[in-house]
PDB file of C-alpha atoms in Angstrom:
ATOM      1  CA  UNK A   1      46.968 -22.141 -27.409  1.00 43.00           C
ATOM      2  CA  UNK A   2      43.436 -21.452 -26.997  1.00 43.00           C
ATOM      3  CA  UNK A   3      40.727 -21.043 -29.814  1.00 40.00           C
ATOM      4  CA  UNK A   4      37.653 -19.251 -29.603  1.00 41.00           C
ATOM      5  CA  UNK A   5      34.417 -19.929 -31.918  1.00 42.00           C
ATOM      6  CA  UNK A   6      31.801 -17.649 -31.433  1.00 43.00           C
ATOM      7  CA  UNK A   7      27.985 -17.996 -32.382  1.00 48.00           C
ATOM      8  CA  UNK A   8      25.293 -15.469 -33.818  1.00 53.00           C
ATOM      9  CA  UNK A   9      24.028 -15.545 -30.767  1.00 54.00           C
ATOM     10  CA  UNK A  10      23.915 -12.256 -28.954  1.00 60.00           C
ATOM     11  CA  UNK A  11      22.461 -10.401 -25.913  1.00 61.00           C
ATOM     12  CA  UNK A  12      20.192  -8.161 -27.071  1.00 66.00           C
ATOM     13  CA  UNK A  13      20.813  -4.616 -25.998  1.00 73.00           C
ATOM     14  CA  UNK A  14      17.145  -3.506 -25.965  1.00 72.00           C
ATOM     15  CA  UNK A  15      15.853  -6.171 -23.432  1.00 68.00           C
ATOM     16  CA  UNK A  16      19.251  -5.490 -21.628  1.00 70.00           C
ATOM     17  CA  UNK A  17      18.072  -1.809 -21.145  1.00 72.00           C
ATOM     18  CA  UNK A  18      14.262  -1.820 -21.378  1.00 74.00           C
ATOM     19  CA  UNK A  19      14.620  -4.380 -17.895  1.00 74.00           C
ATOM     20  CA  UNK A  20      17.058  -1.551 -16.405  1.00 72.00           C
ATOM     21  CA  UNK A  21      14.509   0.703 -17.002  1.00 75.00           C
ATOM     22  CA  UNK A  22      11.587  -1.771 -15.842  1.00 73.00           C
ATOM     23  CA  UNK A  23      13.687  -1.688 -12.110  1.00 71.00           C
ATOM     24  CA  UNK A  24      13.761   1.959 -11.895  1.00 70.00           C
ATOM     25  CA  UNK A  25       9.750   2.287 -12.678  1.00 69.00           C
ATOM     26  CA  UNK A  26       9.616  -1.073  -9.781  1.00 64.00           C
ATOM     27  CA  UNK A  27      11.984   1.103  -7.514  1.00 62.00           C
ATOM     28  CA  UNK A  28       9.906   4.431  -7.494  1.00 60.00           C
ATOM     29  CA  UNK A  29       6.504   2.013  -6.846  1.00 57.00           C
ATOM     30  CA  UNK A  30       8.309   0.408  -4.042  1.00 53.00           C
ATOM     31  CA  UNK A  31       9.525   3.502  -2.620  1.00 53.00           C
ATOM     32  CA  UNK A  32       5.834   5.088  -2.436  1.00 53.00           C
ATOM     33  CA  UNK A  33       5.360   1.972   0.338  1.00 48.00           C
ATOM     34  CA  UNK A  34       7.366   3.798   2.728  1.00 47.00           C
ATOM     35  CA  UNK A  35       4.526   6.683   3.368  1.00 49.00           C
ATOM     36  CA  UNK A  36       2.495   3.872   5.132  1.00 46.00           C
ATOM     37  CA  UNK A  37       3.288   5.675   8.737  1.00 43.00           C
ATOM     38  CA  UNK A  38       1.636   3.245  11.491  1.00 43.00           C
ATOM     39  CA  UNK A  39      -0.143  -0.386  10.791  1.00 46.00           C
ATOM     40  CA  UNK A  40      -1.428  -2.321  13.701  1.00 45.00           C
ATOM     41  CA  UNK A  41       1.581  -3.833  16.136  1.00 45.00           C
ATOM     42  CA  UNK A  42       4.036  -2.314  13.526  1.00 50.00           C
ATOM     43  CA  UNK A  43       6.254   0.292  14.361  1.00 51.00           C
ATOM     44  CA  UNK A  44       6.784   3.019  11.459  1.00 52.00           C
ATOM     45  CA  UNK A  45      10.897   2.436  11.637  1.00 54.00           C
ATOM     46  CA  UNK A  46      10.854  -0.354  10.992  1.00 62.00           C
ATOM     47  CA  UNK A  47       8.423  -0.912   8.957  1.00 61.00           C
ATOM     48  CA  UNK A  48      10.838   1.750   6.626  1.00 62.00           C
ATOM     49  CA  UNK A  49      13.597  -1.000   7.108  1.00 69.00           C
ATOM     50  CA  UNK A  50      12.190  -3.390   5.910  1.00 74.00           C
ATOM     51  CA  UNK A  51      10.595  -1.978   2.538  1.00 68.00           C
ATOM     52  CA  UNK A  52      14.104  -0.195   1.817  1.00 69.00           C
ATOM     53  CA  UNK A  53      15.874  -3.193   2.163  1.00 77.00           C
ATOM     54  CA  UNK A  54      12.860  -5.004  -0.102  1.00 77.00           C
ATOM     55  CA  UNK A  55      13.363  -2.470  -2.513  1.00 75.00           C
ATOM     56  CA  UNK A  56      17.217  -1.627  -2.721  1.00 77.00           C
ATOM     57  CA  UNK A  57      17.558  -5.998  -2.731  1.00 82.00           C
ATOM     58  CA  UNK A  58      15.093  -6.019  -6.135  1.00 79.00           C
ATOM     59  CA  UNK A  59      16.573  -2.727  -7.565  1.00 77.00           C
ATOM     60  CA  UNK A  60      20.211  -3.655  -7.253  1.00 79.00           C
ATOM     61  CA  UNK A  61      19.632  -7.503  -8.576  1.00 82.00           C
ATOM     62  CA  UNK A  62      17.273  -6.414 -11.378  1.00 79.00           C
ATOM     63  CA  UNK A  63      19.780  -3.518 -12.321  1.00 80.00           C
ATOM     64  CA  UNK A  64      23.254  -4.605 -11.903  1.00 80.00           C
ATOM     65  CA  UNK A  65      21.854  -8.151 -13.339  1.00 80.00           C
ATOM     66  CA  UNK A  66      21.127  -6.454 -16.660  1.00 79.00           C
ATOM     67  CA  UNK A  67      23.342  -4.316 -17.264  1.00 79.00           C
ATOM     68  CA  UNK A  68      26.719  -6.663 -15.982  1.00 81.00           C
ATOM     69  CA  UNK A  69      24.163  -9.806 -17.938  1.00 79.00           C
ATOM     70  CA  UNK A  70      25.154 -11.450 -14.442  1.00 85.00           C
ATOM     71  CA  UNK A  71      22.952 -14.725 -14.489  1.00 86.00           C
ATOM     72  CA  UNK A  72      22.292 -15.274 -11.046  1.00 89.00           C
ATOM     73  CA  UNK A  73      21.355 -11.854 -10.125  1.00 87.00           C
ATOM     74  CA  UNK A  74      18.518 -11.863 -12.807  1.00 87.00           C
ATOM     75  CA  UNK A  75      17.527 -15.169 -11.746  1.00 89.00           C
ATOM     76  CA  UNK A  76      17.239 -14.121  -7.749  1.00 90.00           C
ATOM     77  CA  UNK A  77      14.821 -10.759  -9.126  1.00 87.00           C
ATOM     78  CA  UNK A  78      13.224 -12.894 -11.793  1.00 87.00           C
ATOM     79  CA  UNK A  79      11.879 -15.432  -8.880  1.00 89.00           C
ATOM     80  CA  UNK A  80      11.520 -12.614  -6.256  1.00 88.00           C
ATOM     81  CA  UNK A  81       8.820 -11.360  -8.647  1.00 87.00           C
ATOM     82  CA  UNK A  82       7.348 -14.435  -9.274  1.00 89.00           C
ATOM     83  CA  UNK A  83       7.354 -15.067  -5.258  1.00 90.00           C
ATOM     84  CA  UNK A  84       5.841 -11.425  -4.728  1.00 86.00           C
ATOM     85  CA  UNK A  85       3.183 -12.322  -7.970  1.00 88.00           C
ATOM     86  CA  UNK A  86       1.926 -15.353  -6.374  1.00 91.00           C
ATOM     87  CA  UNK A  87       1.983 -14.000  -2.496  1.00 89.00           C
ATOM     88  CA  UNK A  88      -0.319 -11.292  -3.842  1.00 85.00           C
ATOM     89  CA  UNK A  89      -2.997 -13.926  -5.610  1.00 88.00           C
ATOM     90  CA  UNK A  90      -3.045 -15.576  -2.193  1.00 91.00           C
ATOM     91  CA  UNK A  91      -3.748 -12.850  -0.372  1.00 86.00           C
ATOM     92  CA  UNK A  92      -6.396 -11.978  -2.404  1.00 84.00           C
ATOM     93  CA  UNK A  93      -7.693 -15.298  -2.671  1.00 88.00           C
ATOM     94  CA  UNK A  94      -7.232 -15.505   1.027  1.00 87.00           C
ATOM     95  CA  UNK A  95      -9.151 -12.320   1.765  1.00 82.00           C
ATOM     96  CA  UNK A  96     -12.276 -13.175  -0.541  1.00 82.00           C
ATOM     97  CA  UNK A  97     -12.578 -16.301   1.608  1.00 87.00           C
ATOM     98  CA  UNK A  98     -11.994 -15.187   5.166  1.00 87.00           C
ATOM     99  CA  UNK A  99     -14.141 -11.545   4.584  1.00 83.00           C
ATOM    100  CA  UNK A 100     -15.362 -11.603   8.273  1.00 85.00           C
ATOM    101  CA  UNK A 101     -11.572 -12.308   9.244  1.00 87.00           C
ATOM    102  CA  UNK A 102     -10.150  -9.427   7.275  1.00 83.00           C
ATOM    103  CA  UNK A 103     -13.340  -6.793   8.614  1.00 84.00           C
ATOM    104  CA  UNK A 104     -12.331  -7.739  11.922  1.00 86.00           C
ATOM    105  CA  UNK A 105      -7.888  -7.166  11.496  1.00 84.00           C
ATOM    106  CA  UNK A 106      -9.342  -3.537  10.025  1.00 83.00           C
ATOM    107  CA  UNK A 107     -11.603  -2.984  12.774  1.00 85.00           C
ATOM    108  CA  UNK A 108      -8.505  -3.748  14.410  1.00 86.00           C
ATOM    109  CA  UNK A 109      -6.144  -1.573  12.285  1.00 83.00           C
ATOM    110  CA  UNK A 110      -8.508   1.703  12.922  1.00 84.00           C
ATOM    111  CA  UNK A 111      -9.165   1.287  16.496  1.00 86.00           C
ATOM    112  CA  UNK A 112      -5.820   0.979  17.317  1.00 86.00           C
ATOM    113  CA  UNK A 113      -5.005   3.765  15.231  1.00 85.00           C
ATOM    114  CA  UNK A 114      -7.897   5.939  16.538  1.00 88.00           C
ATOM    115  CA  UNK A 115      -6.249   5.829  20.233  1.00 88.00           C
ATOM    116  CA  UNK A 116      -2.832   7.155  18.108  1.00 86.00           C
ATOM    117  CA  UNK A 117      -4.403   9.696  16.283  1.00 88.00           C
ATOM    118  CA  UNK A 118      -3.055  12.504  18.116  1.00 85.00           C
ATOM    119  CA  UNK A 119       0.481  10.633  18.680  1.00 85.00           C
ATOM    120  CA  UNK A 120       1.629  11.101  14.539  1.00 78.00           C
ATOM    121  CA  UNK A 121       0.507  13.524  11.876  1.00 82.00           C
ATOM    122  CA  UNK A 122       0.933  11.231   9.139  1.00 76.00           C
ATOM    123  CA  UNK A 123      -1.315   8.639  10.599  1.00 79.00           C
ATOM    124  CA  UNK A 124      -3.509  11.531  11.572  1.00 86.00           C
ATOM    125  CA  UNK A 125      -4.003  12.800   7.877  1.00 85.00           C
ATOM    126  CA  UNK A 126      -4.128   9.068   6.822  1.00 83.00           C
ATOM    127  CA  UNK A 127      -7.231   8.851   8.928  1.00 89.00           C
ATOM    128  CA  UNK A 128      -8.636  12.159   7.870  1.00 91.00           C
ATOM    129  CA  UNK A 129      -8.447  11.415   4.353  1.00 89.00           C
ATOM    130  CA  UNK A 130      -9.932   8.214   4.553  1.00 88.00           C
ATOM    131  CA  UNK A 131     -13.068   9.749   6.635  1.00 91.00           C
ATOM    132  CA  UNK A 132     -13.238  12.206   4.089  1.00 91.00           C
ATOM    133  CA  UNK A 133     -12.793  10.599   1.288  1.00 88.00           C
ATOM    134  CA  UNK A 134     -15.512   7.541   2.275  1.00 89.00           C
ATOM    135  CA  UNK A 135     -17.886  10.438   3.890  1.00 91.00           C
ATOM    136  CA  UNK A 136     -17.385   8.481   7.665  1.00 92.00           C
ATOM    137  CA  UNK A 137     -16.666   8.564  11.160  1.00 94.00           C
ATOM    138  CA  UNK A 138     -14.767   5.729  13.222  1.00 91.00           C
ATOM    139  CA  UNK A 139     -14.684   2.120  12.517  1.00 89.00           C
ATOM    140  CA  UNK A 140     -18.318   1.662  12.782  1.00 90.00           C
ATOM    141  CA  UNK A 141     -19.206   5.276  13.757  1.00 91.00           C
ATOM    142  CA  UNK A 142     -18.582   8.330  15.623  1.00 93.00           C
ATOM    143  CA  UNK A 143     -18.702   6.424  19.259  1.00 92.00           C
ATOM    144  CA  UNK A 144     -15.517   4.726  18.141  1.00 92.00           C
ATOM    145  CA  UNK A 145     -13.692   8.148  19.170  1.00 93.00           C
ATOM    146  CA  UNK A 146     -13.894   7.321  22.500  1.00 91.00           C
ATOM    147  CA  UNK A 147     -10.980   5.124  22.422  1.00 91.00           C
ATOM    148  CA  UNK A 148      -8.750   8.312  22.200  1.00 90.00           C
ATOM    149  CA  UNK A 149      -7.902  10.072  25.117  1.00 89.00           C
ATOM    150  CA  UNK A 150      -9.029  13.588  23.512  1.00 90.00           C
ATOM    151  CA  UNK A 151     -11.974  12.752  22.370  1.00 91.00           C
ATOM    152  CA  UNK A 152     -13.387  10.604  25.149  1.00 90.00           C
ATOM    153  CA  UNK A 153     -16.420  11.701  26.753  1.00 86.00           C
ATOM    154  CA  UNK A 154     -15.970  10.197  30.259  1.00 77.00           C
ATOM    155  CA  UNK A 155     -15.729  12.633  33.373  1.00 68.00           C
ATOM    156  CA  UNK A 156     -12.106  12.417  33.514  1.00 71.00           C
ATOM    157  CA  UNK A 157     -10.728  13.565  30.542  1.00 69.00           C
ATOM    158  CA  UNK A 158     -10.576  17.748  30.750  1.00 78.00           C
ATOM    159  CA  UNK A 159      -9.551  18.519  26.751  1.00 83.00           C
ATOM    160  CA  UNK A 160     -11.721  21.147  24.742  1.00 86.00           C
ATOM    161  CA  UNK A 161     -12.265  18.152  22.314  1.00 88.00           C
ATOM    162  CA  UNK A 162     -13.902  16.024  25.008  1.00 89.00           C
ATOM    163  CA  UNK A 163     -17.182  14.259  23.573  1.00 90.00           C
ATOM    164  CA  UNK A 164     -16.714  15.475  20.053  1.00 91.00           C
ATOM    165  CA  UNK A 165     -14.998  14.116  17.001  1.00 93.00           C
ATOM    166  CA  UNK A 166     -12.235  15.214  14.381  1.00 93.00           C
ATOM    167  CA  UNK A 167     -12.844  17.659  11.598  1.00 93.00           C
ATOM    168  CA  UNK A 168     -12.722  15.191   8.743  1.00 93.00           C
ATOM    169  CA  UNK A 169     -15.981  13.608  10.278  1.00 94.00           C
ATOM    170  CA  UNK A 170     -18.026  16.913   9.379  1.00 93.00           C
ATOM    171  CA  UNK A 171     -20.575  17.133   6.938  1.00 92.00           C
ATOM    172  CA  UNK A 172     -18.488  20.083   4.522  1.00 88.00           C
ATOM    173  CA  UNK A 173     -20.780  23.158   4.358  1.00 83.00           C
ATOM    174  CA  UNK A 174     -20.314  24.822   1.053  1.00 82.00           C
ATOM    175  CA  UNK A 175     -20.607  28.291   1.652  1.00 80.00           C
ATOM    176  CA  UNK A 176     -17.267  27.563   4.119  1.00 79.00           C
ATOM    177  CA  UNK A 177     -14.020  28.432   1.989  1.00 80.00           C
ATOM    178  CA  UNK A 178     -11.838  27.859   4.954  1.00 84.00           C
ATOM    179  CA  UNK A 179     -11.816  24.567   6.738  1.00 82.00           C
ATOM    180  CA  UNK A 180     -13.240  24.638  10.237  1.00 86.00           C
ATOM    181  CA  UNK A 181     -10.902  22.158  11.943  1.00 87.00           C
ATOM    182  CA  UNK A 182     -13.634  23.382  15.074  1.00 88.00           C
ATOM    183  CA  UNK A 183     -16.465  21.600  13.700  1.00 90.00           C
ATOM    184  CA  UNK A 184     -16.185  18.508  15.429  1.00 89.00           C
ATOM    185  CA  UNK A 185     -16.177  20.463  19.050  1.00 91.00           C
ATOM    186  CA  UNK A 186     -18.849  18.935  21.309  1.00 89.00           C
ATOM    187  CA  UNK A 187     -21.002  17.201  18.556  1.00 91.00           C
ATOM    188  CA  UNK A 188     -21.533  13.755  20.186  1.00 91.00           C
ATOM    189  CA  UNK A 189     -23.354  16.074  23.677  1.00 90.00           C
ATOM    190  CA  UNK A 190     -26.070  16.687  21.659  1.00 89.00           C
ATOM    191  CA  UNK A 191     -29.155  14.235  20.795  1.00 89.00           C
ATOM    192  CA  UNK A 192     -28.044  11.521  19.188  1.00 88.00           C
ATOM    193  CA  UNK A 193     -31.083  12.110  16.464  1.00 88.00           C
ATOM    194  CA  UNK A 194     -29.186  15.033  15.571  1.00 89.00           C
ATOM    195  CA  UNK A 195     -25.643  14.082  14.876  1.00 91.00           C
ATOM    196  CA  UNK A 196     -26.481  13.754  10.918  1.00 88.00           C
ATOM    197  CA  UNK A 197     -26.625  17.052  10.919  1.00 89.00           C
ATOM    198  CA  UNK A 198     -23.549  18.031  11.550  1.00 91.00           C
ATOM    199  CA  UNK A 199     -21.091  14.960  11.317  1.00 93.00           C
ATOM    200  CA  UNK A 200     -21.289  11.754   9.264  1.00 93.00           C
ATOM    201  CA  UNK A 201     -22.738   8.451  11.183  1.00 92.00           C
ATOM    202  CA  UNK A 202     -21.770   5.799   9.085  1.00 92.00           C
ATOM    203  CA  UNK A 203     -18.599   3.630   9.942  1.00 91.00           C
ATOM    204  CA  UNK A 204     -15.942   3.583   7.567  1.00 90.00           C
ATOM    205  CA  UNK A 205     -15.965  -0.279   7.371  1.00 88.00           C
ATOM    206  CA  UNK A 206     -19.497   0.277   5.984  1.00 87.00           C
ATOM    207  CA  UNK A 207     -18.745   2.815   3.467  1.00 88.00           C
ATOM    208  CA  UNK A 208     -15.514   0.706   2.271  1.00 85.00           C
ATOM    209  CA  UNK A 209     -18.034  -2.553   2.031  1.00 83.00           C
ATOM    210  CA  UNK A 210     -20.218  -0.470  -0.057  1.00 83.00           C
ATOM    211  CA  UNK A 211     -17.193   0.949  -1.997  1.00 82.00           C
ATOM    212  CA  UNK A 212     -15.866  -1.927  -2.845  1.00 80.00           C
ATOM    213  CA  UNK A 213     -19.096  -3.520  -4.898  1.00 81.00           C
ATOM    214  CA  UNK A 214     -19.168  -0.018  -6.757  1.00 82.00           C
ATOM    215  CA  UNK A 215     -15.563   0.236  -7.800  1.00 82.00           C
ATOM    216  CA  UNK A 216     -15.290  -3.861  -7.917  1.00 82.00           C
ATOM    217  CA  UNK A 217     -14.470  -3.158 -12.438  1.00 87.00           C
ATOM    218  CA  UNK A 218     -11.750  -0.286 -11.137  1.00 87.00           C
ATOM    219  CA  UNK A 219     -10.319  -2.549  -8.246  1.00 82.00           C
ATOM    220  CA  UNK A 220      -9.971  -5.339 -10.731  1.00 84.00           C
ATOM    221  CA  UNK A 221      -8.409  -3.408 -13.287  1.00 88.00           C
ATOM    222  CA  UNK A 222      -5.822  -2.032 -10.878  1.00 85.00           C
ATOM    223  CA  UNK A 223      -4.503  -5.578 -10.034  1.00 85.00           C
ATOM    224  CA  UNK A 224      -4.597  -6.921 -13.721  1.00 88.00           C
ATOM    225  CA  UNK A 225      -2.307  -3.776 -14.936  1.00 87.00           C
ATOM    226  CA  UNK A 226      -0.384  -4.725 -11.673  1.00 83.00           C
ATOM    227  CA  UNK A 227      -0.134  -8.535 -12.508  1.00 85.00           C
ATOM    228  CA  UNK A 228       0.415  -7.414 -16.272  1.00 87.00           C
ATOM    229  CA  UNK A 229       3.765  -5.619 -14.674  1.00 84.00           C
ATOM    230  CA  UNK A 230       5.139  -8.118 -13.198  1.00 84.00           C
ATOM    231  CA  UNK A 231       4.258 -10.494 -15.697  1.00 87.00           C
ATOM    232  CA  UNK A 232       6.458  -8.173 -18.152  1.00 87.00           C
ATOM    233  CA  UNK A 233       9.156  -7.997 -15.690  1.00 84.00           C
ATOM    234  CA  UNK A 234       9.644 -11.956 -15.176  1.00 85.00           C
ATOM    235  CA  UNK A 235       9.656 -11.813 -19.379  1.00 87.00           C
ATOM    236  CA  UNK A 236      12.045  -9.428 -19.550  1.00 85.00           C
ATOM    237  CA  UNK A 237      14.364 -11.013 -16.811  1.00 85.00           C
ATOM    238  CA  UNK A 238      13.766 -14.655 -18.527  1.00 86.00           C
ATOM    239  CA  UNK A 239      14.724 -13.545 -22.196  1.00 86.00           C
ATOM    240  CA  UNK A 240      17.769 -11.938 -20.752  1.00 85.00           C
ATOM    241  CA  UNK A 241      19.092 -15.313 -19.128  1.00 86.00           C
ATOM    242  CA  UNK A 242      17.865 -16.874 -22.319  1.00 85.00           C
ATOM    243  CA  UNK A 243      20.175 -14.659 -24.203  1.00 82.00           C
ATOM    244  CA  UNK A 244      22.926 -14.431 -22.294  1.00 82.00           C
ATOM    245  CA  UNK A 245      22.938 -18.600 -21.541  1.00 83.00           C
ATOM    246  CA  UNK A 246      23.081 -18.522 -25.797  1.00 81.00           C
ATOM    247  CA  UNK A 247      26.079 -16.094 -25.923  1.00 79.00           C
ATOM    248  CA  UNK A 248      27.749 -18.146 -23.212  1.00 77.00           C
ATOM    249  CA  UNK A 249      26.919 -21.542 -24.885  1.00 76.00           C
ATOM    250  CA  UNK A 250      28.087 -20.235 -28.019  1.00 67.00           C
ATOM    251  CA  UNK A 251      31.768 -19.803 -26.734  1.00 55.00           C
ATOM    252  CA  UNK A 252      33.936 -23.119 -27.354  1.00 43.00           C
ATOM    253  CA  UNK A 253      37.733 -23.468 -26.069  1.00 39.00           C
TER     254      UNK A 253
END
């Protein structure tokens, strides 16, 4: 015959739930991943793949772990955090020292993605906001947008966009209510003295090097609220274990 004793100790239901809850705020950040269409060498499938499986891993440990108080399963999402914690302090450690490495994978990233522009409307708008939004034209200016076929000004190429440049890399004129997705039409035949006046001529690896020094205290802030997440998670996870390893070591035979 068997004989149980059983301790004070007890999971507590609000660190039980308030983790459940943590994973479904996690899932819907991981989820927003998936809109990155194109990155350099990187198909857009698979890139999908692999942040769903990323996600639906962490969501399904961090979930069924808390609410079945399944040990293991917490302890897999409490170190998966920790692992994607420190990866991201290395990678920002790693791109403060090699700066000229990381300007040169992005000059990378938006050349390549230049020649595609045409190829998928996602990566299309991607680049379109980004011009807009940093008030610039190619990697390092509007000459970049030779690299796509369209745009190219060489004798060869026969499209009405030959020799000009997209509409995102016009200067907006404010009496215009309606966008003029024409602007860009033949800009780059003109003098070269005179392309300010129509389109922007600074490279968008220029205006994000002068962003970043501007915007360093908001930049900062986003990865401490970040870090502060996961920090909270990994608590969360850890009391958990703590609690249910007290239930469990509270049960005699």
């Amino acid at each position: 015959m068997h004989y149980y004793r059983y301790s004070n100790a007890e999971v507590s239901c609000w660190y039980k739930y308030l983790l459940f809850s943590y994973n479904i705020v996690f899932w819907g950040v991981l989820s927003d991943l998936t809109k990155v269409t194109r990155l350099h060498g990187i198909d857009p499938v698979v890139l999908v793949l692999m942040v769903g499986v990323v996600m639906f891993t962490l969501g399904f440990a961090g979930c069924v772990g808390a609410l079945r108080e399944n040990i293991c399963l917490l302890k897999f999402f409490c170190g998966a955090i920790v692992l994607i914690f420190f990866l991201e302090l290395a990678v920002a450690v790693l791109a403060f020292l090699f700066q000229d490495w990381v300007r040169d994978r992005f000059r990378e990233f938006f050349e390549s993605n230049i020649r595609s522009y045409r190829d998928d409307i996602d990566l299309q708008n991607l680049i379109d906001s980004l011009q807009k939004a940093n008030q610039c034209c190619g990697a390092y200016g509007p000459e970049d947008w030779d690299l796509n076929v369209y745009f190219n000004c060489s004798g060869a190429s026969y499209s009405r966009e030959k020799c000009g440049v997209p509409f995102s890399c016009c200067v907006p004129d404010p009496a215009q209510k309606v966008v003029n997705t024409q602007c860009g039409y033949d800009v780059r035949i003109q003098l070269k003295s005179k392309w300010d006046e129509f389109i922007f001529t600074k490279g968008c690896i220029q205006a994000l090097e002068g962003w970043l020094p501007r915007n360093i205290y908001i930049v900062a802030g986003v990865f401490i609220a970040i870090s502060l997440l996961q920090i909270f998670g990994i608590f969360l996870a850890r009391t958990l274990i703590s609690d249910i390893e007290a239930v469990k070591a509270g049960h005699y035979f």
